[in-house]
Amino acid sequence: MVLTLLAAAAAALWWCHSEAARWEQIKAQGLRYAVDQLDRLHHRQFEFAVRDLMHRDGCKDAQQVGGRGDNGADVKATDPYGRRWVIQCKHRRDGWAGKPVGTPDLHVLNGTGRQVHDGDVLVMLTDGRTTSNAVDFANVQRLHLVDRTLLAEWAAGPRPLWELLRQIPPPRKPSALS
């Protein structure tokens, strides 16, 4: 009798755990943000939102790492293809009207993204805009810029960021999605 009760309790516990994990996955897959929602966030909450979007897209190890001494990385993640993503977030509460992201911010990402963080895909992401000098520098250095327009498409839509960016490196490993 006791063994039967223990077995039933273990089965119920396992079912609850697997059901909670299933609902968490469903909730993550449905995560969407309007860009004006992102504007209203504190800069640290903005970083967590980017982390959550990467997780939604299949980066199971996505983590927010920004803060003092972050060496130019606010979010790091590995996509289902094995590519290591290093994302520097620049939150602009005023969106397009805010200060644009310029080359000094890109210099930091470029100097640490591959060497310190072992990144394959280096991204400067903002809910604002970037300077034309930043665009030129990013193109030469194989950095990816995600401005307000692209952020809006990614955050509100079902497609992962790697489907929206051009010229990302090839997969490190076969896809777990195949």
Tab-separated table of C-alpha atoms in Angstrom:
chain	number	residue	atom	x	y	z
A	1	MET	CA	0.000	0.000	0.000
A	2	VAL	CA	2.769	2.468	0.963
A	3	LEU	CA	4.725	1.577	-2.177
A	4	THR	CA	1.651	2.171	-4.308
A	5	LEU	CA	1.115	5.593	-2.711
A	6	LEU	CA	4.781	6.505	-3.217
A	7	ALA	CA	4.652	5.424	-6.850
A	8	ALA	CA	1.471	7.433	-7.409
A	9	ALA	CA	3.007	10.492	-5.746
A	10	ALA	CA	6.176	10.162	-7.845
A	11	ALA	CA	4.108	9.837	-11.027
A	12	ALA	CA	2.030	12.888	-10.111
A	13	LEU	CA	5.150	14.895	-9.322
A	14	TRP	CA	6.759	13.900	-12.629
A	15	TRP	CA	3.567	14.809	-14.528
A	16	CYS	CA	3.358	18.233	-12.826
A	17	HIS	CA	7.019	18.938	-13.583
A	18	SER	CA	6.758	17.924	-17.246
A	19	GLU	CA	3.495	19.857	-17.641
A	20	ALA	CA	5.086	22.995	-16.136
A	21	ALA	CA	8.065	22.655	-18.495
A	22	ARG	CA	5.730	22.229	-21.467
A	23	TRP	CA	3.743	25.350	-20.552
A	24	GLU	CA	6.947	27.334	-20.013
A	25	GLN	CA	8.075	26.381	-23.522
A	26	ILE	CA	4.706	27.348	-25.019
A	27	LYS	CA	4.789	30.674	-23.171
A	28	ALA	CA	8.345	31.397	-24.383
A	29	GLN	CA	7.450	30.599	-27.996
A	30	GLY	CA	4.583	33.083	-27.863
A	31	LEU	CA	6.676	35.935	-26.441
A	32	ARG	CA	6.165	39.144	-28.393
A	33	TYR	CA	6.980	42.798	-27.716
A	34	ALA	CA	5.919	45.983	-29.443
A	35	VAL	CA	8.893	48.302	-29.791
A	36	ASP	CA	7.152	51.017	-27.750
A	37	GLN	CA	6.861	48.497	-24.886
A	38	LEU	CA	10.628	48.043	-25.050
A	39	ASP	CA	11.129	51.827	-24.984
A	40	ARG	CA	9.372	52.037	-21.611
A	41	LEU	CA	11.636	49.484	-19.958
A	42	HIS	CA	14.582	50.292	-17.712
A	43	HIS	CA	17.843	49.544	-19.559
A	44	ARG	CA	18.425	46.422	-17.441
A	45	GLN	CA	14.875	45.159	-18.147
A	46	PHE	CA	15.580	45.795	-21.835
A	47	GLU	CA	18.565	43.429	-21.612
A	48	PHE	CA	16.401	40.760	-19.959
A	49	ALA	CA	13.775	41.189	-22.708
A	50	VAL	CA	16.463	40.602	-25.362
A	51	ARG	CA	17.610	37.521	-23.440
A	52	ASP	CA	14.031	36.241	-23.340
A	53	LEU	CA	13.606	36.780	-27.080
A	54	MET	CA	16.788	34.796	-27.766
A	55	HIS	CA	15.461	32.043	-25.494
A	56	ARG	CA	12.139	32.133	-27.363
A	57	ASP	CA	14.057	31.537	-30.584
A	58	GLY	CA	15.763	28.401	-29.275
A	59	CYS	CA	18.859	29.654	-27.458
A	60	LYS	CA	18.455	27.535	-24.334
A	61	ASP	CA	21.528	29.023	-22.641
A	62	ALA	CA	20.642	32.693	-23.272
A	63	GLN	CA	21.745	34.828	-20.356
A	64	GLN	CA	21.820	38.476	-19.404
A	65	VAL	CA	25.385	39.337	-18.399
A	66	GLY	CA	25.372	43.134	-18.670
A	67	GLY	CA	26.459	45.412	-15.897
A	68	ARG	CA	29.646	46.938	-14.573
A	69	GLY	CA	32.638	45.161	-16.104
A	70	ASP	CA	30.605	43.308	-18.758
A	71	ASN	CA	33.359	43.803	-21.378
A	72	GLY	CA	30.932	44.867	-24.065
A	73	ALA	CA	28.369	42.079	-23.698
A	74	ASP	CA	24.874	42.392	-22.263
A	75	VAL	CA	23.396	39.141	-23.583
A	76	LYS	CA	25.185	35.949	-24.603
A	77	ALA	CA	23.546	32.916	-26.167
A	78	THR	CA	24.179	29.886	-28.349
A	79	ASP	CA	21.713	29.360	-31.181
A	80	PRO	CA	20.483	25.883	-32.237
A	81	TYR	CA	23.225	25.872	-34.905
A	82	GLY	CA	25.996	26.193	-32.327
A	83	ARG	CA	26.861	29.826	-33.090
A	84	ARG	CA	27.800	31.931	-30.062
A	85	TRP	CA	25.963	35.288	-29.982
A	86	VAL	CA	27.337	38.324	-28.154
A	87	ILE	CA	24.846	41.182	-27.974
A	88	GLN	CA	25.516	44.680	-26.693
A	89	CYS	CA	22.241	46.484	-25.913
A	90	LYS	CA	21.832	50.246	-26.142
A	91	HIS	CA	18.458	51.241	-24.749
A	92	ARG	CA	17.144	54.623	-25.857
A	93	ARG	CA	14.051	55.653	-23.932
A	94	ASP	CA	13.369	58.255	-26.670
A	95	GLY	CA	13.659	55.709	-29.515
A	96	TRP	CA	14.546	57.379	-32.840
A	97	ALA	CA	14.773	60.761	-31.107
A	98	GLY	CA	17.404	59.498	-28.661
A	99	LYS	CA	21.149	59.690	-29.057
A	100	PRO	CA	22.281	57.403	-31.913
A	101	VAL	CA	24.698	54.548	-31.355
A	102	GLY	CA	28.084	55.490	-32.785
A	103	THR	CA	31.425	53.891	-33.526
A	104	PRO	CA	32.863	54.148	-29.967
A	105	ASP	CA	30.275	51.593	-28.784
A	106	LEU	CA	31.127	49.357	-31.726
A	107	HIS	CA	34.857	49.597	-30.942
A	108	VAL	CA	34.218	47.994	-27.554
A	109	LEU	CA	32.084	45.199	-29.015
A	110	ASN	CA	34.589	44.584	-31.803
A	111	GLY	CA	37.497	44.485	-29.368
A	112	THR	CA	35.960	41.999	-26.936
A	113	GLY	CA	33.221	40.090	-28.773
A	114	ARG	CA	35.418	37.465	-30.396
A	115	GLN	CA	38.536	37.570	-28.227
A	116	VAL	CA	36.975	37.774	-24.743
A	117	HIS	CA	33.506	36.277	-25.291
A	118	ASP	CA	34.300	33.755	-28.074
A	119	GLY	CA	31.474	35.172	-30.191
A	120	ASP	CA	30.639	34.104	-33.712
A	121	VAL	CA	27.887	36.679	-34.210
A	122	LEU	CA	28.465	40.121	-32.686
A	123	VAL	CA	25.395	42.340	-32.466
A	124	MET	CA	24.859	45.945	-31.449
A	125	LEU	CA	21.141	46.169	-30.684
A	126	THR	CA	19.238	49.375	-29.997
A	127	ASP	CA	15.656	50.542	-29.851
A	128	GLY	CA	16.966	53.734	-31.447
A	129	ARG	CA	19.171	54.422	-34.441
A	130	THR	CA	22.815	54.255	-35.468
A	131	THR	CA	25.116	56.776	-37.117
A	132	SER	CA	26.201	56.327	-40.727
A	133	ASN	CA	29.814	55.968	-39.496
A	134	ALA	CA	28.669	53.103	-37.265
A	135	VAL	CA	27.029	51.377	-40.233
A	136	ASP	CA	30.239	51.675	-42.288
A	137	PHE	CA	32.404	50.405	-39.415
A	138	ALA	CA	30.044	47.497	-38.716
A	139	ASN	CA	30.142	46.382	-42.344
A	140	VAL	CA	33.944	46.379	-42.447
A	141	GLN	CA	34.299	44.556	-39.118
A	142	ARG	CA	31.539	41.935	-39.636
A	143	LEU	CA	29.399	43.356	-36.825
A	144	HIS	CA	25.610	43.272	-36.994
A	145	LEU	CA	23.446	46.294	-36.255
A	146	VAL	CA	19.894	45.866	-35.050
A	147	ASP	CA	18.179	49.247	-34.990
A	148	ARG	CA	14.621	50.151	-34.061
A	149	THR	CA	13.127	48.941	-37.365
A	150	LEU	CA	14.724	45.495	-37.271
A	151	LEU	CA	14.146	45.194	-33.519
A	152	ALA	CA	10.437	45.868	-34.053
A	153	GLU	CA	10.235	43.121	-36.677
A	154	TRP	CA	12.118	40.614	-34.519
A	155	ALA	CA	10.410	41.356	-31.193
A	156	ALA	CA	6.873	41.315	-32.595
A	157	GLY	CA	7.269	38.449	-35.027
A	158	PRO	CA	7.854	34.729	-35.033
A	159	ARG	CA	11.205	34.683	-36.871
A	160	PRO	CA	14.499	34.277	-35.008
A	161	LEU	CA	17.082	37.019	-35.294
A	162	TRP	CA	19.444	34.888	-37.401
A	163	GLU	CA	16.795	34.723	-40.142
A	164	LEU	CA	16.578	38.522	-40.241
A	165	LEU	CA	20.302	39.314	-40.379
A	166	ARG	CA	22.457	39.023	-43.472
A	167	GLN	CA	25.858	37.381	-43.733
A	168	ILE	CA	25.962	35.535	-40.445
A	169	PRO	CA	28.621	32.825	-40.069
A	170	PRO	CA	27.812	29.237	-40.996
A	171	PRO	CA	26.640	26.868	-38.259
A	172	ARG	CA	29.229	25.389	-35.931
A	173	LYS	CA	27.228	22.162	-35.734
A	174	PRO	CA	24.233	20.510	-37.405
A	175	SER	CA	20.950	22.075	-36.333
A	176	ALA	CA	19.040	20.635	-33.428
A	177	LEU	CA	15.970	21.827	-35.362
A	178	SER	CA	16.610	19.581	-38.389
